[in-house]
Short mmCIF file of C-alpha atoms and ligand atoms in Angstrom, two decimals:
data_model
loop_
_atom_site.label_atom_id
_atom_site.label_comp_id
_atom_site.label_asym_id
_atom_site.label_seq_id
_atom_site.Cartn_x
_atom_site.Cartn_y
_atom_site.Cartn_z
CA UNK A 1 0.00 0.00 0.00
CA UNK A 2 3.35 2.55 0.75
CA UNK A 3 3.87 1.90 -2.83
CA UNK A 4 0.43 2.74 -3.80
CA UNK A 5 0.17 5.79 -1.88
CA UNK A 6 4.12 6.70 -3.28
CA UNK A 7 3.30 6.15 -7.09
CA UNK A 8 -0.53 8.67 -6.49
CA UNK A 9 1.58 11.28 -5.26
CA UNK A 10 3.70 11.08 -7.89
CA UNK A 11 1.36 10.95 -10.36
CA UNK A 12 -0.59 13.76 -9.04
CA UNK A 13 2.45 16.15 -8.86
CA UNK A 14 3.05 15.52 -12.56
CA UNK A 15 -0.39 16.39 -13.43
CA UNK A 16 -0.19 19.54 -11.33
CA UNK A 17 2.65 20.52 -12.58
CA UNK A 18 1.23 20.01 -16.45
CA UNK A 19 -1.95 21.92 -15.29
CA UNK A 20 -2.52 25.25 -17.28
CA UNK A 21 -6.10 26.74 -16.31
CA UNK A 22 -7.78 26.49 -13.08
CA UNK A 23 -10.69 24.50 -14.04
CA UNK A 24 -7.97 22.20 -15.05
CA UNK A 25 -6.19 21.89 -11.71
CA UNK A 26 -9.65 21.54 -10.24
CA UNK A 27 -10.19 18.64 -12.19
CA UNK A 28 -7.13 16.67 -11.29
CA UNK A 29 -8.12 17.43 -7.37
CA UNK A 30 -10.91 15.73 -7.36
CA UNK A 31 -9.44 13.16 -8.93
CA UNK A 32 -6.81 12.40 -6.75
CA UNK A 33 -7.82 13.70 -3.48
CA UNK A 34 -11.35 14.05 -3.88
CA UNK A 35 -14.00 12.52 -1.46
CA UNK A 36 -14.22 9.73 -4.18
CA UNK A 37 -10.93 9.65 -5.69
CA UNK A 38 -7.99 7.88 -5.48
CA UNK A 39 -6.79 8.36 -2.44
CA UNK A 40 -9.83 7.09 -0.82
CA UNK A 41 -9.64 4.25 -2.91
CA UNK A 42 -6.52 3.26 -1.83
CA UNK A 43 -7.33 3.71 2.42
CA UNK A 44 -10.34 1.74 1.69
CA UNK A 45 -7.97 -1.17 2.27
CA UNK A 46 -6.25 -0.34 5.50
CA UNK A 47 -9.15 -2.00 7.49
CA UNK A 48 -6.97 -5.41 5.82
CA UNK A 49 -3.67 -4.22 6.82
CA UNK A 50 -2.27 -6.13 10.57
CA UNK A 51 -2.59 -3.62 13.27
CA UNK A 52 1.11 -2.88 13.28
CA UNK A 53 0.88 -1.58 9.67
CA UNK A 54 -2.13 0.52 9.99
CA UNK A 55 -0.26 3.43 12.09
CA UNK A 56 2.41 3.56 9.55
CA UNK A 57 0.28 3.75 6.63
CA UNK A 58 -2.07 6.05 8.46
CA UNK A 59 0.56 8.49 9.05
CA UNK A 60 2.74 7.94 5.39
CA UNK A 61 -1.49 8.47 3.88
CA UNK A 62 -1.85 12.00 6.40
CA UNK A 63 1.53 13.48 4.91
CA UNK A 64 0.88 12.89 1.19
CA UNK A 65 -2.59 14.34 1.80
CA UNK A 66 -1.46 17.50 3.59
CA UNK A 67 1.86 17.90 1.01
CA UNK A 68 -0.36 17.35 -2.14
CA UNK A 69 -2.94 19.99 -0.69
CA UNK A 70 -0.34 22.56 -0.09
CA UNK A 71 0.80 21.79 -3.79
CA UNK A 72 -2.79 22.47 -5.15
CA UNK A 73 -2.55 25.74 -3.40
CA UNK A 74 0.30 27.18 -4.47
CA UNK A 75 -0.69 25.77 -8.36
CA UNK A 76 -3.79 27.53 -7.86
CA UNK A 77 -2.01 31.08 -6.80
CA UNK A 78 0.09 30.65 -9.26
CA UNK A 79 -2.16 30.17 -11.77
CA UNK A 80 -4.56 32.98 -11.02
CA UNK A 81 -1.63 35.27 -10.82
CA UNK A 82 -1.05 34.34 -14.22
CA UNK A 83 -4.60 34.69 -15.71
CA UNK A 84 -4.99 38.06 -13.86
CA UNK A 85 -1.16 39.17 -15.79
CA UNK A 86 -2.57 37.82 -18.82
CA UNK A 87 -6.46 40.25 -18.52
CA UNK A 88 -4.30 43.09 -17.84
CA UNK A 89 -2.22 43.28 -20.09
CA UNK A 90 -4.82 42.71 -22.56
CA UNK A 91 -6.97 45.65 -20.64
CA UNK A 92 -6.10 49.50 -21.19
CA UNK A 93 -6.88 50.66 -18.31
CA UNK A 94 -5.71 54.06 -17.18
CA UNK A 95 -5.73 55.27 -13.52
CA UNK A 96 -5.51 58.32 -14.11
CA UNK A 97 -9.12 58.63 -16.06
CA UNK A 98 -11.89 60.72 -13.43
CA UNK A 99 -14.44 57.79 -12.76
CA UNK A 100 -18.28 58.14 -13.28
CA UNK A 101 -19.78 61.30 -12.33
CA UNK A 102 -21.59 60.31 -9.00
CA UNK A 103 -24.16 63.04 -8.67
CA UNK A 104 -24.05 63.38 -4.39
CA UNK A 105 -27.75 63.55 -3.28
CA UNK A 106 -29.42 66.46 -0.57
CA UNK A 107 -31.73 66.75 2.37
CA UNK A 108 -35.06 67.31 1.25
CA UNK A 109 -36.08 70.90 2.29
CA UNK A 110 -38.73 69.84 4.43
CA UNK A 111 -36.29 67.81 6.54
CA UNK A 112 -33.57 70.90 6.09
CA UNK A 113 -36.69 73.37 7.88
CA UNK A 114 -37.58 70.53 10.16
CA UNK A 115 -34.27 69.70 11.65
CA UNK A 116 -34.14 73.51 11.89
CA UNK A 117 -36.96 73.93 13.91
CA UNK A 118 -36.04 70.75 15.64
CA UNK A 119 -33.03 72.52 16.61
CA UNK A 120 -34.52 75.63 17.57
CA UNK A 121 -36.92 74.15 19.69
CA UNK A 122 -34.22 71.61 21.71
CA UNK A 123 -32.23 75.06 22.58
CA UNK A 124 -35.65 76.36 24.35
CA UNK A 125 -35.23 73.08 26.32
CA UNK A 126 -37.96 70.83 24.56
CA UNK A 127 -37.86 66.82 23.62
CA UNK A 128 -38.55 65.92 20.28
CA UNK A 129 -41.35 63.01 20.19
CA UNK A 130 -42.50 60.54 17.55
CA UNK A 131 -45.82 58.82 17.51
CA UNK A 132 -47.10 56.06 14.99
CA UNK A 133 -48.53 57.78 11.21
CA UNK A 134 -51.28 54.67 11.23
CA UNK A 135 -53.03 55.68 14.71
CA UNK A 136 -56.03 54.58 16.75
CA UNK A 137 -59.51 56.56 16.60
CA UNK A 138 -59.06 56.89 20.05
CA UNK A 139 -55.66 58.52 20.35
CA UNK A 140 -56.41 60.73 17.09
CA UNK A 141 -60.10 61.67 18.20
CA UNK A 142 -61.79 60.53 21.37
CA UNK A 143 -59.09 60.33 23.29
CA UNK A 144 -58.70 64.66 22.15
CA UNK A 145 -62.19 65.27 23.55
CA UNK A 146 -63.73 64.50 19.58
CA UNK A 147 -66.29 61.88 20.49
CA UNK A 148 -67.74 59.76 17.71
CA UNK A 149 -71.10 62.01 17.36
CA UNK A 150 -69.33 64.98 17.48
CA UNK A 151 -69.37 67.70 14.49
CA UNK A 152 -65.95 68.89 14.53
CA UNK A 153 -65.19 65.18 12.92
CA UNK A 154 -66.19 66.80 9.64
CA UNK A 155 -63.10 69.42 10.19
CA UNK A 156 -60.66 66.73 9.92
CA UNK A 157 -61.11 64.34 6.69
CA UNK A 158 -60.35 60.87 7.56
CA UNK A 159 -58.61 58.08 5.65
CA UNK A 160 -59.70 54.92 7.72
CA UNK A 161 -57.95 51.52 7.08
CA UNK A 162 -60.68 49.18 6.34
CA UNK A 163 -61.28 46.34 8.47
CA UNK A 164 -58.33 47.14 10.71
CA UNK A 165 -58.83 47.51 14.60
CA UNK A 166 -56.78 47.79 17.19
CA UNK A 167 -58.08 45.33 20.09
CA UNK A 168 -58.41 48.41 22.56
CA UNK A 169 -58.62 51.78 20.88
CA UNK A 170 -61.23 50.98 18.16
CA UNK A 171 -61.05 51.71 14.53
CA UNK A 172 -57.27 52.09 12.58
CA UNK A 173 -57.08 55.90 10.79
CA UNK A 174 -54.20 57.37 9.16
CA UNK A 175 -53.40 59.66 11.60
CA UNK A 176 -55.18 63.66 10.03
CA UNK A 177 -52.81 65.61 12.89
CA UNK A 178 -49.86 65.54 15.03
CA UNK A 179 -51.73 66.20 18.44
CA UNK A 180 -52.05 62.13 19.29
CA UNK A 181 -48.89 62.29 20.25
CA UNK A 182 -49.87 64.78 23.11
CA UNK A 183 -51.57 62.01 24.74
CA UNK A 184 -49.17 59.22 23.90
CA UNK A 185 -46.12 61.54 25.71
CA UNK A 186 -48.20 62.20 28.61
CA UNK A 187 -49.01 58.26 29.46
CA UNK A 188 -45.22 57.91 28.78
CA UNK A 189 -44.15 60.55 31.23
CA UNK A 190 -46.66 62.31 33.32
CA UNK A 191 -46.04 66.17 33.39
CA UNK A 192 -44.41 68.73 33.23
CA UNK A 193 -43.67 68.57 29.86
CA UNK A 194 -42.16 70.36 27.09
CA UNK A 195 -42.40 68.60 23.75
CA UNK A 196 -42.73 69.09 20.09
CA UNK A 197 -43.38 66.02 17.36
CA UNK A 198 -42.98 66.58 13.23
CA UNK A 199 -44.14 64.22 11.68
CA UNK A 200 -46.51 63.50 8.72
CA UNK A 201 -50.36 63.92 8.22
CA UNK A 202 -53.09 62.67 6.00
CA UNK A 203 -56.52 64.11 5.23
CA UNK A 204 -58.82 63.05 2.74
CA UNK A 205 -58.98 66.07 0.75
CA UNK A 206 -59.29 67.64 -2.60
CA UNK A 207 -55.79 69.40 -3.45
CA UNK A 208 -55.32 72.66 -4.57
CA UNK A 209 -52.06 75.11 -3.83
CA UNK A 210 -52.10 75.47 -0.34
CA UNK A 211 -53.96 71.77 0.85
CA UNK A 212 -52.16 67.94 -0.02
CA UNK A 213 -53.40 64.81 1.30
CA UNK A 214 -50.10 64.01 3.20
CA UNK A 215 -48.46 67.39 4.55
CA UNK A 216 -46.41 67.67 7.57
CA UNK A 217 -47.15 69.09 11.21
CA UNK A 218 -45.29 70.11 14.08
CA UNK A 219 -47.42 69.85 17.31
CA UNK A 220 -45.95 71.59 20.47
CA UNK A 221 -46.81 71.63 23.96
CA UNK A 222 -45.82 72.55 27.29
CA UNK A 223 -47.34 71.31 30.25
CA UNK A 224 -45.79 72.65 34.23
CA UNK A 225 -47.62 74.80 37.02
CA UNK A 226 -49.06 78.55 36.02
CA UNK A 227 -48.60 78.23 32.73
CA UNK A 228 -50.61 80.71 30.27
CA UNK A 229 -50.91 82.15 26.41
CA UNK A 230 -48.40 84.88 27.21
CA UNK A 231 -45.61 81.98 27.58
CA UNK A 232 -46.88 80.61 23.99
CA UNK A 233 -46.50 84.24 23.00
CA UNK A 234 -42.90 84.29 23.80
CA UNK A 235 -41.86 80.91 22.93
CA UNK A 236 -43.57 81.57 19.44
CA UNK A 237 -42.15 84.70 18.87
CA UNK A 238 -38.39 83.63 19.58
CA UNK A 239 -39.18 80.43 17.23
CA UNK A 240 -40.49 82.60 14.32
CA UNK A 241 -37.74 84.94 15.13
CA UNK A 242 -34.89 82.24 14.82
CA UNK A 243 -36.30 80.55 12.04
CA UNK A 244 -36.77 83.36 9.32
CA UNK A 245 -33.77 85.66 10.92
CA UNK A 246 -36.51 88.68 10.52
CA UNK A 247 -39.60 90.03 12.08
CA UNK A 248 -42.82 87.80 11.35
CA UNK A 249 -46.07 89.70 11.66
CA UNK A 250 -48.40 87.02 13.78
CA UNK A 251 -52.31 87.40 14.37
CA UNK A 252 -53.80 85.52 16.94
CA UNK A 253 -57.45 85.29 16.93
CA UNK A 254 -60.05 83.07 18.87
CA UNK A 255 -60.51 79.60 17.16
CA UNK A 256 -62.15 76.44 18.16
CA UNK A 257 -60.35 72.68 18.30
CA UNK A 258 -62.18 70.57 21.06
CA UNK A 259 -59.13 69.53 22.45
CA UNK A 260 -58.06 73.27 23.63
CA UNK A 261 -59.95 75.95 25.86
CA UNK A 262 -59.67 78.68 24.75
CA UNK A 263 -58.77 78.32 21.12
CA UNK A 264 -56.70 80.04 19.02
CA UNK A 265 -55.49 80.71 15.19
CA UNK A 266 -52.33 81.63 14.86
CA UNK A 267 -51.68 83.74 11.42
CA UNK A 268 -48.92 85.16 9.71
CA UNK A 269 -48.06 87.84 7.17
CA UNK A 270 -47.85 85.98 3.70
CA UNK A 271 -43.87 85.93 3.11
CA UNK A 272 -44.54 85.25 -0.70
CA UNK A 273 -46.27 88.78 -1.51
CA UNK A 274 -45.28 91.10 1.60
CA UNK A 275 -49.15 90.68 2.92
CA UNK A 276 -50.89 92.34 -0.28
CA UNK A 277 -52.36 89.33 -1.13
CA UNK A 278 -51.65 86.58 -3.71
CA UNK A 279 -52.99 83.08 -4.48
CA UNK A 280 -51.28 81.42 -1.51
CA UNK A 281 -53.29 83.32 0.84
CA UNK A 282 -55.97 83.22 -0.99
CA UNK A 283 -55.75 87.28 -1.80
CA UNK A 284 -55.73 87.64 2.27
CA UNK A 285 -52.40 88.99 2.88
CA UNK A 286 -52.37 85.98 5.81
CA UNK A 287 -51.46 82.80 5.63
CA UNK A 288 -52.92 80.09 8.21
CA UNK A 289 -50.34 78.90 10.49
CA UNK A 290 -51.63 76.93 13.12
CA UNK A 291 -53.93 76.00 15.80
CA UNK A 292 -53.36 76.40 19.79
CA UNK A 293 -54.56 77.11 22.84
CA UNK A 294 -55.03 75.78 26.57
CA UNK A 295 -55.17 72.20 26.78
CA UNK A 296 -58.16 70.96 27.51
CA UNK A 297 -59.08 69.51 31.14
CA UNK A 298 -60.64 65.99 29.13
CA UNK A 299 -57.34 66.03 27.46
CA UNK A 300 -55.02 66.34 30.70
CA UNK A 301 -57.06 63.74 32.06
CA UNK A 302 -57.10 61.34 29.37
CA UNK A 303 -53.67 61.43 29.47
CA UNK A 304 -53.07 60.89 33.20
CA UNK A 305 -52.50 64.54 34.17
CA UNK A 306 -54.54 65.71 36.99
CA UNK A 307 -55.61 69.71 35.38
CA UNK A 308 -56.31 70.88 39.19
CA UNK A 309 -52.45 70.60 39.11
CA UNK A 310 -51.26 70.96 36.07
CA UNK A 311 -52.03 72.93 33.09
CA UNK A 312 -50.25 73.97 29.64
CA UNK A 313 -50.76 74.90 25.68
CA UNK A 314 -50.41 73.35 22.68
CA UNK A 315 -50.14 74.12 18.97
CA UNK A 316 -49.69 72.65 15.90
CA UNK A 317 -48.62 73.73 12.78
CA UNK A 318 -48.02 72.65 9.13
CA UNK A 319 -44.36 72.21 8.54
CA UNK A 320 -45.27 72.22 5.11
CA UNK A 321 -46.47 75.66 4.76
CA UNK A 322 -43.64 76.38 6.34
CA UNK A 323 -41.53 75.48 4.05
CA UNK A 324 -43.93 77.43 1.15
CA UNK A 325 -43.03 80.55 3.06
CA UNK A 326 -39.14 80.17 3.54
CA UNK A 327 -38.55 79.50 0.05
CA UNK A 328 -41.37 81.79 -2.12
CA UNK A 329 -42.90 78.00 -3.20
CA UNK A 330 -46.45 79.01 -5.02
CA UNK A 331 -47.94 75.45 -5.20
CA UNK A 332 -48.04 72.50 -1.59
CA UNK A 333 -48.27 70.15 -4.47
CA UNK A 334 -44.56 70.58 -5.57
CA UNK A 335 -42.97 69.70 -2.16
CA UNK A 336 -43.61 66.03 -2.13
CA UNK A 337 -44.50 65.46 -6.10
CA UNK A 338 -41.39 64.11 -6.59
CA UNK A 339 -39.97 66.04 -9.59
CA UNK A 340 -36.26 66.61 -9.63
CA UNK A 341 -36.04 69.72 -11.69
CA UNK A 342 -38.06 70.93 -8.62
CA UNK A 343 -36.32 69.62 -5.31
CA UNK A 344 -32.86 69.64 -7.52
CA UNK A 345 -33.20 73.64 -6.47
CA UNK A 346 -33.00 73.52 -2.65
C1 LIG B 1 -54.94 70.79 13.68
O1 LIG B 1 -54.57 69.82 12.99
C2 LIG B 1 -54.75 70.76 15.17
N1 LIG B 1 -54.31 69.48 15.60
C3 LIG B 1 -53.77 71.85 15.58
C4 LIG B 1 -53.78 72.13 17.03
C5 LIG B 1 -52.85 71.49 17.83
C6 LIG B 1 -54.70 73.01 17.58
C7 LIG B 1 -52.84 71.74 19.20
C8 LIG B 1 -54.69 73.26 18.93
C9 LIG B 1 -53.76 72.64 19.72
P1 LIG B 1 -55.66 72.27 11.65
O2 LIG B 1 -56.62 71.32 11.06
O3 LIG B 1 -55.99 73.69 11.57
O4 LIG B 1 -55.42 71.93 13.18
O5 LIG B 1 -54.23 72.02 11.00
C10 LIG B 1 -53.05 72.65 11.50
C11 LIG B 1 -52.22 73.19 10.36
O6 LIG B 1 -51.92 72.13 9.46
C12 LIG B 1 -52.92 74.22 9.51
O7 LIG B 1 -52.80 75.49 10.07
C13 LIG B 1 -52.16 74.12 8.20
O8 LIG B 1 -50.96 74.86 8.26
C14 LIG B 1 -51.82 72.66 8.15
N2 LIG B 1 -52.74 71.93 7.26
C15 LIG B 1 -53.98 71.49 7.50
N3 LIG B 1 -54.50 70.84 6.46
C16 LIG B 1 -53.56 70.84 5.52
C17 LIG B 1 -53.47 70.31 4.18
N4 LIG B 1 -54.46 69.62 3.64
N5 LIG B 1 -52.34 70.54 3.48
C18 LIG B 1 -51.31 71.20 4.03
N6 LIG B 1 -51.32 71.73 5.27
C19 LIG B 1 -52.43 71.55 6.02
#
């Protein structure tokens, strides 16, 4: 059997060394050292060999495995070396040629204004919150002092998701405002509180230049002892302040959500035409801003708050507008169409 073993590992070194191409040295490895080749063949007969022969051949079998291996290796090396000399040298390939022009992309502008007035906000000391887009009825109406029967429903236009429920809140809705989220932080961490939450909105509603059916919202509250609309005031007028880098004329006048008392519009000066009216603010001179006021008592409670306590305001405003206004942009639709040509500007 020595001799045996001796004459395959001769014959397999010739082969290797007469082997050109690697599919080629492949071949002659499974043939020789494969699971079924010859070398197996061979050991099949050391169960016949007397116990004093089988160490010797055991070992002799072990060392022209592991040296014809190591020769396979190196074959292969070299060999791939060789085929890689051969494409090259074929190839014209110059290193000094600029590669593909890799166009780098940009932060939308919505998310440019939002982490803005993300970071304006955190420097006033408030947390930045997220709450789920496909929302309960319960945290997006009753929950907010909107009961089922109540009219101010029809001020909100709803995309439900059809036959979906959650097992405790009731019907699934694509969430029509930020202000869940009010309730959802307070559960989470009792008061006081000083939050704000972007995020995105849906409302079943024809589109025209200043309305989409998914628009963005920043809701923003503030919960703590003897708090009142003159602190709103201030925080708004620093934000505004901040944002634009200039004087923003705001109107406040009453307004009616049922989860505030009282309720307030918040309006400002249209940016696009100076306040002398255009089709953005619909020949007003004002554009709609955002909704705010006292939170209501229903509201505290539902959340866990007691409002003999506690009490605080909240707003919320479309971070789309926003964005209208800080860059002159005549038509909501524009801002999430999609178009290059259009978001290639910012
Ligand atoms: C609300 O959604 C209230 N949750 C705001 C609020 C929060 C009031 C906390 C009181 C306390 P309203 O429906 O007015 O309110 O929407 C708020 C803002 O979202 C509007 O001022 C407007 O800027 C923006 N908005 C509303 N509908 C659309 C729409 N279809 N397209 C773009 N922006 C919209």
């Amino acid at each position: 059997m020595k001799e045996q073993l001796l004459a395959l590992k001769k014959a397999c070194l010739e082969a290797i060394s007469k082997a050109d191409r690697l599919s080629n040295l492949q071949e002659i490895e499974v043939k020789y050292i494969g699971r079924k080749g010859e070398l197996t063949n061979i050991l099949r007969g050391v169960k016949d060999l007397s116990d004093a022969e089988k160490p010797v051949i055991g070992k002799l079998s072990n060392e022209v495995k592991n040296e014809l291996e190591a020769e396979f290796k190196a074959k292969a090396h070299a060999l791939e070396t060789a085929e890689l000399n051969n494409k090259l040298k074929d190839d014209t390939f110059d290193i000094t040629v600029p590669g593909p022009d890799v166009k780098p992309g940009h932060i939308h502008p919505l998310s440019q204004v939002q982490n803005e007035v993300e970071k304006i906000f955190s420097s006033m000391g408030f947390m930045i919150m997220d709450g789920p887009e496909v929302e309960s009825e319960y945290y997006n109406f009753e929950g907010l002092n909107i009961p089922a029967w109540h009219p101010a429903r029809d001020m909100q236009d709803t995309f439900f998701i059809k036959d979906k429920k959650d097992k405790k809140h009731g019907r699934m809705v694509l969430r029509t405002q930020t202000s869940p989220v009010q309730l959802r932080t307070m559960e989470k961490y009792g008061a006081p509180l000083r939050v704000i939450v972007p995020g995105r909105t849906f409302r079943y509603e024809a589109t025209d230049v200043s309305h989409d059916t998914t628009f963005y919202q920043v809701e923003g509250f503030m919960i703590d002892k003897d708090i009142s609309i003159s602190h709103l005031k201030g925080v708004l007028a620093q934000f505004l302040s901040k944002l634009f880098g200039k004087e923003v004329t705001v109107r406040i006048r009453p307004g009616y959500f049922p989860f505030v008392e009282p309720g307030l519009e918040v309006d400002f000066s249209c940016l696009l035409c100076g306040g002398k009216g255009c089709r953005v603010c619909k020949h007003t001179g004002w554009v709609e801003f955002m909704g705010a006021g006292m939170i209501h008592e229903n509201v505290l409670k539902a959340g866990g708050i007691d409002p003999k306590k506690w009490q605080g305001w909240a707003f919320g405003f479309g971070l789309t507008r926003l964005v209208m206004m800080r860059h002159g942009i005549d038509d909501i639709r524009l801002i999430l169409g999609g178009d290059l040509r259009f978001i290639n500007q910012f």
